[in-house]
Coordinates of C-alpha atoms in Angstrom, one line a residue:
Chain F
X156 CA -133.9 49.6 -25.5
X157 CA -131.6 48.4 -28.5
X158 CA -133.0 49.7 -32.0
X159 CA -134.1 46.9 -34.3
X160 CA -134.0 47.0 -38.1
X161 CA -136.4 45.0 -40.2
X162 CA -137.1 44.7 -44.0
X163 CA -140.4 46.9 -44.6
X164 CA -142.0 44.2 -46.8
X165 CA -141.8 40.6 -47.7
X166 CA -143.7 38.2 -49.7
X167 CA -144.1 34.5 -49.3
X168 CA -146.0 31.8 -51.1
X169 CA -148.7 30.0 -49.3
X170 CA -147.4 26.7 -47.7
X171 CA -143.9 27.7 -47.7
X172 CA -141.8 28.8 -44.9
X173 CA -141.6 32.6 -44.0
X174 CA -138.3 33.7 -42.8
X175 CA -138.4 37.3 -41.1
X176 CA -135.3 38.7 -40.4
X177 CA -134.6 41.4 -37.6
X178 CA -131.2 43.2 -36.9
X179 CA -130.5 44.1 -33.5
X180 CA -126.5 44.9 -33.3
X181 CA -126.8 47.0 -30.1
X182 CA -128.5 44.4 -28.0
X183 CA -127.4 44.3 -24.5
X184 CA -126.8 41.1 -22.7
X185 CA -130.0 41.5 -20.4
X186 CA -132.1 42.4 -23.3
X187 CA -134.8 39.8 -24.9
X188 CA -136.0 39.4 -28.5
X189 CA -139.7 39.6 -28.9
X190 CA -141.9 39.1 -32.0
X191 CA -145.3 40.2 -32.3
X192 CA -147.5 40.7 -35.3
X193 CA -150.6 43.0 -36.2
X194 CA -153.1 41.7 -38.7
X195 CA -155.2 44.6 -40.0
X196 CA -156.6 46.9 -37.1
X197 CA -156.6 43.9 -34.3
X198 CA -154.6 44.3 -31.2
X199 CA -150.8 43.1 -31.6
X200 CA -150.4 39.4 -31.1
X201 CA -147.6 37.8 -29.1
X202 CA -145.8 35.1 -31.1
X203 CA -142.4 34.2 -29.4
X204 CA -139.5 35.4 -27.5
X205 CA -136.1 34.6 -26.4
X206 CA -132.8 35.5 -24.8
X207 CA -130.1 33.6 -26.7
X208 CA -131.4 30.1 -27.0
X209 CA -133.5 29.2 -30.2
X210 CA -137.0 28.8 -29.3
X211 CA -140.2 27.1 -30.7
X212 CA -143.6 27.1 -30.1
X213 CA -146.9 26.2 -31.8
X214 CA -147.0 29.4 -33.9
X215 CA -143.1 29.9 -34.9
X216 CA -139.5 29.1 -34.5
X217 CA -137.0 32.0 -33.4
X218 CA -133.6 31.6 -34.1
X219 CA -131.0 33.8 -32.5
X220 CA -127.3 34.1 -33.9
X221 CA -124.8 33.4 -31.7
X222 CA -123.6 36.9 -31.0
X223 CA -127.1 37.9 -30.4
X224 CA -127.1 40.7 -33.1
X225 CA -129.5 39.4 -35.4
X226 CA -132.6 36.9 -35.3
X227 CA -134.9 35.5 -37.6
X228 CA -138.6 34.5 -37.1
X229 CA -139.7 31.3 -38.8
X230 CA -143.3 30.6 -39.8
X231 CA -142.7 26.9 -41.1
X232 CA -146.0 26.7 -43.3
X233 CA -147.3 30.0 -44.1
X234 CA -151.1 30.4 -44.7
X235 CA -153.1 33.4 -46.1
X236 CA -153.9 34.2 -42.4
X237 CA -150.4 34.7 -41.5
X238 CA -150.3 38.1 -43.7
X239 CA -149.7 40.7 -41.2
X240 CA -147.2 43.4 -39.8
X241 CA -144.4 41.7 -37.8
X242 CA -142.7 43.5 -35.2
X243 CA -139.3 42.5 -33.8
X244 CA -138.9 44.2 -30.4
X245 CA -136.0 44.2 -28.0
X246 CA -136.5 44.8 -24.2
X247 CA -135.3 44.4 -21.1
X248 CA -137.5 42.2 -19.0
X249 CA -138.7 44.9 -16.5
X250 CA -142.4 45.0 -15.2
X251 CA -144.3 47.9 -16.6
X252 CA -141.3 49.1 -18.9
X253 CA -143.0 49.4 -22.4
X254 CA -142.6 47.7 -25.9
X255 CA -141.7 49.9 -28.9
X256 CA -143.3 48.9 -32.0
X257 CA -142.2 49.8 -35.5
X258 CA -141.7 49.9 -38.1
X259 CA -142.0 46.4 -38.6
X260 CA -142.2 43.9 -41.7
X261 CA -145.3 43.9 -43.8
X262 CA -145.6 40.1 -44.9
X263 CA -148.0 39.1 -47.7
X264 CA -148.7 35.7 -47.9
X265 CA -149.6 34.7 -51.4
X266 CA -151.9 32.0 -52.8
Chain V
X112 CA -158.7 31.4 -22.2
X113 CA -159.6 34.8 -21.0
X114 CA -158.3 37.8 -22.9
X115 CA -157.9 41.4 -22.6
X116 CA -161.3 43.1 -22.7
X117 CA -161.9 46.8 -23.7
X118 CA -164.8 48.6 -24.1
X119 CA -166.4 50.3 -25.8
X120 CA -165.2 48.8 -29.2
X121 CA -166.4 52.2 -31.1
X122 CA -166.6 55.5 -29.6
X123 CA -167.7 58.7 -31.8
X124 CA -167.2 62.2 -29.8
X125 CA -167.2 65.7 -31.0
X126 CA -164.1 68.2 -30.6
X127 CA -163.6 69.3 -27.0
X128 CA -165.6 66.7 -25.4
X129 CA -164.2 64.0 -23.0
X130 CA -164.1 60.3 -23.5
X131 CA -163.3 57.5 -21.0
X132 CA -161.8 54.0 -22.3
X133 CA -162.1 50.8 -20.1
X134 CA -159.6 48.0 -19.8
X135 CA -160.0 44.8 -18.0
X136 CA -157.0 42.9 -18.1
X137 CA -156.3 39.1 -18.1
X138 CA -156.9 37.6 -14.7
X139 CA -154.0 37.7 -12.5
X140 CA -152.2 40.0 -14.6
X141 CA -151.0 43.1 -12.5
X142 CA -149.6 45.4 -15.1
X143 CA -151.5 47.4 -17.7
X144 CA -150.2 49.2 -20.8
X145 CA -151.9 51.7 -23.0
X146 CA -151.3 52.2 -26.7
X147 CA -152.5 54.7 -29.3
X148 CA -152.5 53.8 -33.2
X149 CA -153.3 56.5 -35.5
X150 CA -154.1 55.6 -39.2
X151 CA -151.2 53.9 -41.0
X152 CA -149.1 54.2 -37.9
X153 CA -147.6 51.8 -35.6
X154 CA -149.0 51.6 -32.1
X155 CA -147.5 54.4 -29.9
X156 CA -146.8 53.6 -26.2
X157 CA -148.7 56.1 -23.7
X158 CA -148.5 54.8 -20.3
X159 CA -148.3 51.9 -18.0
X160 CA -149.2 50.8 -14.5
X161 CA -148.0 48.3 -12.2
X162 CA -149.9 47.4 -9.0
X163 CA -151.9 50.7 -9.5
X164 CA -149.0 52.7 -9.6
X165 CA -147.7 54.5 -12.9
X166 CA -144.6 52.7 -14.0
X167 CA -143.6 54.1 -17.3
X168 CA -144.8 57.0 -19.3
X169 CA -144.5 57.8 -23.1
X170 CA -146.1 60.2 -25.4
X171 CA -149.3 60.7 -23.7
X172 CA -150.6 64.3 -23.9
X173 CA -151.4 66.3 -20.9
X174 CA -155.0 66.3 -21.8
X175 CA -155.0 62.5 -21.2
X176 CA -154.9 60.7 -17.8
X177 CA -155.0 57.1 -16.7
X178 CA -155.3 55.0 -13.4
X179 CA -155.3 51.5 -12.6
X180 CA -158.0 50.6 -10.0
X181 CA -157.6 48.0 -6.8
X182 CA -159.1 45.2 -9.1
X183 CA -156.4 45.9 -11.8
X184 CA -158.7 47.4 -14.4
X185 CA -157.7 50.7 -16.2
X186 CA -159.4 53.6 -17.4
X187 CA -157.9 56.0 -19.8
X188 CA -159.4 59.5 -19.7
X189 CA -159.4 62.0 -22.6
X190 CA -160.5 65.5 -22.4
X191 CA -160.6 68.4 -25.0
X192 CA -160.7 66.1 -27.6
X193 CA -159.0 66.9 -30.7
X194 CA -159.4 65.5 -34.4
X195 CA -156.1 64.2 -34.1
X196 CA -156.8 61.9 -31.3
X197 CA -159.1 60.0 -33.6
X198 CA -157.2 56.5 -33.5
X199 CA -157.4 53.0 -32.3
X200 CA -156.5 52.7 -28.6
X201 CA -155.1 49.2 -27.4
X202 CA -154.7 48.2 -23.9
X203 CA -152.4 45.4 -22.9
X204 CA -151.7 43.3 -19.8
X205 CA -148.8 41.4 -18.3
X206 CA -147.7 39.5 -15.2
X207 CA -145.0 41.4 -13.5
X208 CA -143.2 38.3 -12.6
X209 CA -141.5 36.1 -14.8
X210 CA -140.9 36.3 -18.6
X211 CA -144.5 37.4 -19.4
X212 CA -145.3 38.9 -22.6
X213 CA -147.7 41.6 -23.3
X214 CA -151.2 40.4 -24.2
X215 CA -153.3 42.9 -26.1
X216 CA -157.1 43.6 -26.4
X217 CA -158.7 44.5 -29.5
X218 CA -158.9 48.1 -29.2
X219 CA -161.2 50.9 -29.0
X220 CA -161.8 52.9 -32.1
X221 CA -162.1 56.5 -31.0
X222 CA -163.6 59.2 -33.7
X223 CA -163.5 62.6 -33.1
X224 CA -165.5 64.7 -35.4

């Protein structure tokens, strides 16, 4: 699976949009981009995933560049509860194949 | 909606003892994954099962074994426990078909003393 690069930490003001970047310059054509987050000591939580089109759900939006070498997770109105470690993972969609976590971005939402 | 259930939530064992962790996947999910997360570390993949067969293997020690049963629940068996085995153990499940992401349980915190 392709390696990803994320900034180790970011701050965001409460109520503002949080834009979390991820670089995956060696991504292959059949690899998807997944985003998970982990709030302190809880199980990782699935947020969103996509292949090449932008995606949106009730939690976030995922913007993937046209060349697919990078993506951005957008939390439109960050709250204090969004403080967590966010993981960008690139993976072929095969059953049983694992997700590789780390290192991720520690997002701190500030009041 | 039903989630992944793990038991027990907390477990305290002594060195050289054995431990068994259980995972009940989301109904109709046929794939189960186990992860280990040490203090201050990212989750590390241990092993996964699809339709009761091992499908992928990560950094699982030889002292550990796991299996998936006919009802799709899974158990992680750990023997000759060491202090370094103290960690959070997460189980996740997914559907093999379609673009199904992994859904994680809230983990079992194992403390080895």
